[in-house]
Short mmCIF file of C-alpha atoms and ligand atoms in Angstrom, two decimals:
data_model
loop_
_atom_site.label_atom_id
_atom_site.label_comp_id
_atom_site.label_asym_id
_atom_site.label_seq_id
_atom_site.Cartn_x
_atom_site.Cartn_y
_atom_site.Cartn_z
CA UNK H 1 9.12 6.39 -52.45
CA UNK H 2 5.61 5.88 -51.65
CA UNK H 3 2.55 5.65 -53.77
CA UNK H 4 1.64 9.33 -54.72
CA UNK H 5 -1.94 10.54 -53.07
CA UNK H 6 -4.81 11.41 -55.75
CA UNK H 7 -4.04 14.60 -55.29
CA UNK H 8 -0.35 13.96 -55.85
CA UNK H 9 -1.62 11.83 -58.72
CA UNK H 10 -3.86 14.68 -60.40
CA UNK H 11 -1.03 17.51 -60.03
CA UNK H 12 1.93 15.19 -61.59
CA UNK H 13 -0.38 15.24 -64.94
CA UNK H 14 -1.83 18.41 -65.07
CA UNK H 15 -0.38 20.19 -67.69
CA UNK H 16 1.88 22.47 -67.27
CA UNK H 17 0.52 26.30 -66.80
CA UNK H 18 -3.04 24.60 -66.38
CA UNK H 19 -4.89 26.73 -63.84
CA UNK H 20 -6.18 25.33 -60.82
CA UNK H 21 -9.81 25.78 -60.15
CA UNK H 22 -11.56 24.82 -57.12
CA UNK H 23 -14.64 23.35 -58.97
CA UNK H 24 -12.75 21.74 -61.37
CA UNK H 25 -10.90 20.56 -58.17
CA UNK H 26 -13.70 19.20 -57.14
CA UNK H 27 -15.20 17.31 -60.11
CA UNK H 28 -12.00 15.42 -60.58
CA UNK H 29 -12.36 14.28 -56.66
CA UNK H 30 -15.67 13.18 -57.20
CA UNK H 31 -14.70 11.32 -59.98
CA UNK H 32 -11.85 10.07 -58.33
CA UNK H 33 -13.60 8.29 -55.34
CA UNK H 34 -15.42 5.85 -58.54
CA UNK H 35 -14.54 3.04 -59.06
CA UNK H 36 -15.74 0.99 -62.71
CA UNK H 37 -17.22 3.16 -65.19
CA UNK H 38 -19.29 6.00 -65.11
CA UNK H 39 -21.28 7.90 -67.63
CA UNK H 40 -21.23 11.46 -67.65
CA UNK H 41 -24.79 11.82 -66.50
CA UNK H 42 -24.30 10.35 -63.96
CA UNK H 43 -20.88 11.90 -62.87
CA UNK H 44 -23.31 15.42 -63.07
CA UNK H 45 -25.49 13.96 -60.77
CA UNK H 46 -23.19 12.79 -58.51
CA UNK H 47 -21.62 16.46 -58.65
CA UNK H 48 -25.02 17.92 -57.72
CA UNK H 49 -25.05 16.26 -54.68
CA UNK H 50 -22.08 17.99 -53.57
CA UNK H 51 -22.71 21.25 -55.21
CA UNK H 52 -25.64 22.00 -57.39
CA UNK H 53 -24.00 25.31 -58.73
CA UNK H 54 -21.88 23.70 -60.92
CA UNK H 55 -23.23 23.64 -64.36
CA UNK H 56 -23.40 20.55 -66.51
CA UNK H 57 -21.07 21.84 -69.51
CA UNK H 58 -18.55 22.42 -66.30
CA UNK H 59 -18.66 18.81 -65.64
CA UNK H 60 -18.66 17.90 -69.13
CA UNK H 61 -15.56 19.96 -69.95
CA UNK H 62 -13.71 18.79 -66.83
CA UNK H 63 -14.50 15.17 -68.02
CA UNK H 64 -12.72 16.24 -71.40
CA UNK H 65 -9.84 17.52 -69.38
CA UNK H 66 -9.56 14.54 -67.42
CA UNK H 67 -9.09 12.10 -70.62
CA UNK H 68 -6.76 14.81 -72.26
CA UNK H 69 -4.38 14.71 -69.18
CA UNK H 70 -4.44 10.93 -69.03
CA UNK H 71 -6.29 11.14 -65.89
CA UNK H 72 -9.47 9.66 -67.15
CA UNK H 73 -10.19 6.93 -70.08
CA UNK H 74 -12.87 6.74 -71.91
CA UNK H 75 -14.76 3.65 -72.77
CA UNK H 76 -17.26 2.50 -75.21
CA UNK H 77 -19.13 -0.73 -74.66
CA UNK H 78 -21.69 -0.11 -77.50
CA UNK H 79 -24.69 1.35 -75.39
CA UNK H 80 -24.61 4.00 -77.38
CA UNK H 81 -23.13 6.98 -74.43
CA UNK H 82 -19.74 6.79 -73.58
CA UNK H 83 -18.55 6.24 -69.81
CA UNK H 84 -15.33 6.94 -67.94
CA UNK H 85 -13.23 5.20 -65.63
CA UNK H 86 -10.29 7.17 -64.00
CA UNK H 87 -6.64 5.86 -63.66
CA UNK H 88 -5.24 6.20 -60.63
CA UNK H 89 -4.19 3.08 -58.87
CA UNK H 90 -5.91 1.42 -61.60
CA UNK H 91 -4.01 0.18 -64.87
CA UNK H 92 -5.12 -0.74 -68.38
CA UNK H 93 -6.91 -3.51 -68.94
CA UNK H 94 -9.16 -5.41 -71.39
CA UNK H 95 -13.25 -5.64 -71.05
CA UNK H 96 -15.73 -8.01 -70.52
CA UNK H 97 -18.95 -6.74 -71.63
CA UNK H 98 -22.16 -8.52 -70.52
CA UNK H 99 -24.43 -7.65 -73.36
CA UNK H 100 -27.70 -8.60 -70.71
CA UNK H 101 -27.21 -6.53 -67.17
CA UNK H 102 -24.56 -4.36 -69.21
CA UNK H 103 -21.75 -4.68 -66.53
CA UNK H 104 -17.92 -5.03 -67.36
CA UNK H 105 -15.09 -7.04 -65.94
CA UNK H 106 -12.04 -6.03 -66.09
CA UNK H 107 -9.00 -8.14 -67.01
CA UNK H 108 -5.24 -7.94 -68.68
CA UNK H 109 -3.03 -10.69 -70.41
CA UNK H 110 0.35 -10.55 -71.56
CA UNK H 111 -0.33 -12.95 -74.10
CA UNK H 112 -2.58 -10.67 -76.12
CA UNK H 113 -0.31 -7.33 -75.47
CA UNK H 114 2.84 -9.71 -76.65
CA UNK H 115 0.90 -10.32 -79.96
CA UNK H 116 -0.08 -6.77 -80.52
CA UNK H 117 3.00 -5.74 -79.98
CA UNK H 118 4.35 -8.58 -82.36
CA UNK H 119 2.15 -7.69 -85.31
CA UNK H 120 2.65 -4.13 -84.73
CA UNK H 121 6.44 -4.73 -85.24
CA UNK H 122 5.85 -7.07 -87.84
CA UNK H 123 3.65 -4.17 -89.57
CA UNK H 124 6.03 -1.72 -88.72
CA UNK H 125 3.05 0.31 -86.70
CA UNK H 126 3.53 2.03 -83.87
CA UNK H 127 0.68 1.14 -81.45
CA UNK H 128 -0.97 3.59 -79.05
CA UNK H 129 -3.49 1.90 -77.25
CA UNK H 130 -5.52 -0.47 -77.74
CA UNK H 131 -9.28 -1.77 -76.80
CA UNK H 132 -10.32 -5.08 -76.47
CA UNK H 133 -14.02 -5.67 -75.59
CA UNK H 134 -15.25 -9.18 -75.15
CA UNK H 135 -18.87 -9.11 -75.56
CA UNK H 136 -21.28 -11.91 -74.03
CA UNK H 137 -23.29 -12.84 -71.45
CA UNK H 138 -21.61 -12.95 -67.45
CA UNK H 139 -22.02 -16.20 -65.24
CA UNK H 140 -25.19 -14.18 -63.52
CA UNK H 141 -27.20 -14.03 -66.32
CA UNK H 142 -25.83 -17.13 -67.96
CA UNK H 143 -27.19 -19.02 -64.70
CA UNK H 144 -30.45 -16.94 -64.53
CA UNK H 145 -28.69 -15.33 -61.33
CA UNK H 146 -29.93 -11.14 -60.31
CA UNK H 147 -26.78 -9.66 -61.46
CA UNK H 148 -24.66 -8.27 -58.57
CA UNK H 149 -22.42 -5.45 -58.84
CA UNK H 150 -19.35 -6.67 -60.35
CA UNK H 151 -16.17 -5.63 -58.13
CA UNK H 152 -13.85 -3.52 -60.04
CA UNK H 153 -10.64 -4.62 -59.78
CA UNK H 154 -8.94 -2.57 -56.84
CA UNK H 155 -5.22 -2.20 -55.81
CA UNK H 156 -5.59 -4.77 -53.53
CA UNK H 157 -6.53 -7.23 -56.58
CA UNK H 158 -4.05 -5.78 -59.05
CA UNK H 159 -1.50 -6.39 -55.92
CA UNK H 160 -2.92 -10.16 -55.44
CA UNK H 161 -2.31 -10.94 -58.77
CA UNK H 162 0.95 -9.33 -59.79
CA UNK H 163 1.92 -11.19 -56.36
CA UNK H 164 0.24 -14.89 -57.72
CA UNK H 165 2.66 -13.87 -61.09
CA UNK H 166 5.82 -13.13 -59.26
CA UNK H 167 5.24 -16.83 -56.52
CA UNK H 168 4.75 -18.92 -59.84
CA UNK H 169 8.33 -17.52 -61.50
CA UNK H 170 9.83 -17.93 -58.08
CA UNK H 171 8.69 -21.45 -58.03
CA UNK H 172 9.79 -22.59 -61.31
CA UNK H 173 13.12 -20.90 -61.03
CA UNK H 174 13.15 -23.04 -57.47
CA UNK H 175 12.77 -25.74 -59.58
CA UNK H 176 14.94 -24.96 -62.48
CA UNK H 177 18.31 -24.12 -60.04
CA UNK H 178 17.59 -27.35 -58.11
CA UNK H 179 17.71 -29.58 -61.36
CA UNK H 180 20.56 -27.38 -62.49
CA UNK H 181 22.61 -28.37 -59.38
CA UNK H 182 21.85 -31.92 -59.35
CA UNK H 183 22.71 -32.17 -62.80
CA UNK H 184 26.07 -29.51 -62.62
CA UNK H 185 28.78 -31.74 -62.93
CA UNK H 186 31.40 -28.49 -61.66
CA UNK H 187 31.26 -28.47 -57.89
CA UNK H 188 31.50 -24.74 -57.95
CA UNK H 189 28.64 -24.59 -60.80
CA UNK H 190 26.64 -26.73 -58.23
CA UNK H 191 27.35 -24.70 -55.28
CA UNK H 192 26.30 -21.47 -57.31
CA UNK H 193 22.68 -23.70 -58.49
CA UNK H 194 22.35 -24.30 -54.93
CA UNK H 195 22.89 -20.78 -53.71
CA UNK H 196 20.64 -19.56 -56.13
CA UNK H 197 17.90 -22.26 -54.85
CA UNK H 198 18.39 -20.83 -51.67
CA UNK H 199 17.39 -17.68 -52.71
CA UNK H 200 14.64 -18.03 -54.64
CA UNK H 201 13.19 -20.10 -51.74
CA UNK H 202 13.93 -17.36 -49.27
CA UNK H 203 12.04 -14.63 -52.06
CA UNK H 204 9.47 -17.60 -52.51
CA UNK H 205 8.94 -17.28 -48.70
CA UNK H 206 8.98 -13.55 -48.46
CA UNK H 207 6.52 -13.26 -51.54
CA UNK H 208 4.08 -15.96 -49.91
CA UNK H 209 4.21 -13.76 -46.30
CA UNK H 210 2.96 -10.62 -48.11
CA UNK H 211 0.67 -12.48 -49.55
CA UNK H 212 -0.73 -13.90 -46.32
CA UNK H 213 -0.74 -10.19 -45.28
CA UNK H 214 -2.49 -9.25 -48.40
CA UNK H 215 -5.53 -11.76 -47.57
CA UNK H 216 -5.54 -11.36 -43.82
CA UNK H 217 -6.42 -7.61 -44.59
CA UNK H 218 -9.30 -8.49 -46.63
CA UNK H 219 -10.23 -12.03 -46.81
CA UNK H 220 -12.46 -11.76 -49.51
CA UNK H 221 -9.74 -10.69 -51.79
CA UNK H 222 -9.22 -14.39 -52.30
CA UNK H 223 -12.03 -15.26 -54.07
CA UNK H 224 -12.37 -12.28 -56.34
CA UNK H 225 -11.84 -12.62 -59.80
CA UNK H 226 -8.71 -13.24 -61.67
CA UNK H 227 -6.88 -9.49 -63.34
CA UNK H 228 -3.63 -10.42 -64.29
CA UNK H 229 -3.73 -13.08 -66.64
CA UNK H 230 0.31 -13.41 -67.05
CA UNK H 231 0.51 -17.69 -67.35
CA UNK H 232 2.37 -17.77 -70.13
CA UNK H 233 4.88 -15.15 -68.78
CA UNK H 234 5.29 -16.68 -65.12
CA UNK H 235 5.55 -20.26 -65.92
CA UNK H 236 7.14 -20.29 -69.14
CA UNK H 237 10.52 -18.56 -69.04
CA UNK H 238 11.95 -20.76 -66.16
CA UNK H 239 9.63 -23.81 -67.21
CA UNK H 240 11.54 -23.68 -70.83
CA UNK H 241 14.68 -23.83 -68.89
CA UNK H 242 13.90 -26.55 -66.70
CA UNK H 243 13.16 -28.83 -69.89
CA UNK H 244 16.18 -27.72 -71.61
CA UNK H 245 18.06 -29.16 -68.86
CA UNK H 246 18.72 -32.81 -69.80
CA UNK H 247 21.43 -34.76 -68.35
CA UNK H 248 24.98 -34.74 -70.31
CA UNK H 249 24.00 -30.58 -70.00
CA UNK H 250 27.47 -29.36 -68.74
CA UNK H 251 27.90 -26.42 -66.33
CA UNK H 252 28.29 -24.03 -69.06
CA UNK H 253 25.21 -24.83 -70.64
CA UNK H 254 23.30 -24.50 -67.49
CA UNK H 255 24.77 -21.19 -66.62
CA UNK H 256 23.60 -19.58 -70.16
CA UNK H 257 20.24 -21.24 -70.21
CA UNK H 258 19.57 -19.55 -66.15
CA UNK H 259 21.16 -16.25 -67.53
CA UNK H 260 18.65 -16.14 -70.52
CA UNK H 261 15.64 -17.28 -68.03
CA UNK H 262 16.56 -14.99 -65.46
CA UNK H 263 17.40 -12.25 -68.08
CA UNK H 264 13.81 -12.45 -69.97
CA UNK H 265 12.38 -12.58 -65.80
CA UNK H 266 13.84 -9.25 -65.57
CA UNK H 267 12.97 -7.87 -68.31
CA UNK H 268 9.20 -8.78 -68.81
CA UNK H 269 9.15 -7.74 -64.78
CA UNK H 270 10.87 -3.95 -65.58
CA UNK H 271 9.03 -4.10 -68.91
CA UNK H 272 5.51 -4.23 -67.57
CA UNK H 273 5.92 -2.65 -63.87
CA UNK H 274 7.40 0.73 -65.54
CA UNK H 275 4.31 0.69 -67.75
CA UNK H 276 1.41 0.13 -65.28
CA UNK H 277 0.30 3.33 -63.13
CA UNK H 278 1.41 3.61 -60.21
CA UNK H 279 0.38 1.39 -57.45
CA UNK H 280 1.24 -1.68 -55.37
CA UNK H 281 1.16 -4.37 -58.08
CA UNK H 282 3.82 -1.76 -59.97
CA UNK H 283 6.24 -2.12 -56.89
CA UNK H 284 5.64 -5.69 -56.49
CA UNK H 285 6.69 -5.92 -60.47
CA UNK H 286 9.42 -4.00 -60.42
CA UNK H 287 11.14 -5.00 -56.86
CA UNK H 288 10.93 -8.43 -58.54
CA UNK H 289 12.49 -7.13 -61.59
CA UNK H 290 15.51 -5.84 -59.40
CA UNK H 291 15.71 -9.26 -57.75
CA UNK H 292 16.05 -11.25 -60.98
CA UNK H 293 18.43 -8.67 -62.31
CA UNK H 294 20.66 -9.67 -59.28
CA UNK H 295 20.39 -12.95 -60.17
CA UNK H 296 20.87 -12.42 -64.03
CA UNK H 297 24.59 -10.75 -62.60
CA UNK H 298 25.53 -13.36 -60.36
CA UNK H 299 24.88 -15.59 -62.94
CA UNK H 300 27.01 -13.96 -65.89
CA UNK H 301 29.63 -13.60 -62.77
CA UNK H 302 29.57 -17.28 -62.27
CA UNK H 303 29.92 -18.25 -65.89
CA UNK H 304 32.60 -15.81 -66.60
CA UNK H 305 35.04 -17.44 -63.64
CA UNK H 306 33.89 -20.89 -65.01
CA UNK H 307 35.34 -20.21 -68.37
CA UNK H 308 38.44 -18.54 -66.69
CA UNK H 309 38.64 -21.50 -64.91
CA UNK H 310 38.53 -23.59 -67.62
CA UNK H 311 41.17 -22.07 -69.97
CA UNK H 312 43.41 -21.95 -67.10
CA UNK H 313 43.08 -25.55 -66.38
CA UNK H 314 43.92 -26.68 -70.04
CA UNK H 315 46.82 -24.16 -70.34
CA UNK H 316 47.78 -26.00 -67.13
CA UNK H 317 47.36 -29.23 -69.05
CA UNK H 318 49.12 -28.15 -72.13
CA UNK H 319 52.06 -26.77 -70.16
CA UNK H 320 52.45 -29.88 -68.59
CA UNK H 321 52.35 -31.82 -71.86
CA UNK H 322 54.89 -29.84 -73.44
CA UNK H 323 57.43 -29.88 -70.58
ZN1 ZN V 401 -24.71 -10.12 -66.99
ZN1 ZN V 402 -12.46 -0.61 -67.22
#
């Protein structure tokens, strides 16, 4: 399946026996091609250009459509006027708000969604959205700097960063399987830990290509700001594991602590690449989420046949005692 066009995009959300109109067509295109956050004003004047027949209340009604069909946010960063930013190829996020030049950087953490969502549950609420706006002044200012233009982040970031997320779990479930097997003390357990190592450096090496790929396209991509911030969530899971894994650990023990690592992988992976809108970071997120999910299996596979193995063996031993 590939990524839907913004047409695609526009048609998926209108609602349903919503008439088509070529102006309003054209509005939403206009507003499409924007990236970072526009007022309405200035959406009308960039209309005008195009076609000065269409009235401001049309614009202004259009905008209201947009937001109502999910197609456009709206955002409020205390100046007073609201401004828009659409979503397509473009998912939620957090503000920074520089309260001097009055730009905004975008960024998301799943650290602050996981506690919103965890005193939500705890408050039995059931949470809708929600908009955080960090207010301050931006490094330009701060170093007496002419403030530039801040780049929004595009696809190509979003896709940089949900690919930084996915090379960190990679690595530390690398390193978690390769302790595992020199610590399994079940020579099938260990050749399992070192399969698994296997894969995850072969994934570790895909992952790293595309992100080669991702750079050589636009080299400046590099440098750009950091989105995602998902630390806790792609170093922790695997990084718990590893540290769990002392020696005496037997091959059990190892098994259930890389099923519940590679299990919370999958899920936070599925969780957050169903939610974001469509785009290349989503794929990245959830073609990650498939691969831990295959590992999750083999793993619960693996542990099964061990215990199998195990009662056999001291039915085996009691048999033999007995006769
Ligand atoms: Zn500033
Ligand atoms: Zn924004």
């Amino acid at each position: 399946m590939s990524i839907p066009s913004a047409t695609e995009f526009v048609e998926q959300l209108r609602p349903a026996g919503g008439r088509r109109s070529d102006k309003r067509d054209f509005i939403v295109n206009v507003f499409l091609r924007q990236e970072g956050h526009i007022g309405a004003d200035a959406l009308v004047d960039l209309v005008h250009r195009g076609d000065a027949r269409i009235s401001r209340a049309t614009v202004y009604r259009t905008l209201q459509w947009m937001v109502d069909a999910g197609i456009a946010r709206r955002v409020d960063f205390g100046e007073g006027r609201l401004r828009f930013e659409h979503a397509y190829r473009h998912p939620r996020h957090f503000h920074l708000v520089c309260k001097s030049c009055s730009q905004s950087f975008e960024f998301l953490s799943s650290d602050i969604e996981g506690l919103i969502e965890e005193v939500s549950a705890a408050r039995r609420f059931t949470p809708r959205q929600s908009v955080i706006q960090i207010y301050g002044t931006c490094e330009a200012c701060e170093a007496g700097q002419p403030a530039s233009t801040p780049p929004t982040p595009t696809d190509a970031v979003f896709a940089r960063d949900a690919l930084r997320v996915a090379i960190a779990t990679e690595r530390s479930g690398l390193e978690f399987y390769t302790r595992a097997a020199r610590l399994a003390r079940d020579a099938r357990g260990r050749k399992v830990f070192l399969q698994l190592a296997e894969e995850e450096k072969s994934h570790l090496g895909t992952l790293q290509a595309r992100y080669e790929e991702l750079i050589k396209a636009d080299p400046a991509l590099e440098s750009q700001p950091t989105f995602l911030f998902f630390k806790g969530a792609a170093n922790g899971l695997f990084a718990a594991g590893t540290t769990e894994l002392k020696s005496g650990l037997d091959d059990r023990q190892a098994l259930l602590i890389g099923i519940r690592c590679e299990r919370g992988s999958h899920q936070f992976f599925k969780r957050y690449g169903e939610r974001f809108e469509e785009s290349e970071g989503k794929r990245i997120f959830l073609e990650f989420a498939d691969e831990e999910r295959e590992h999750r299996d083999l793993l619960i596979r693996e542990y099964k046949a061990l215990v199998a193995r195990q009662r056999s063996r001291s039915r085996e031993g009691r048999r033999r005692r007995t006769a």
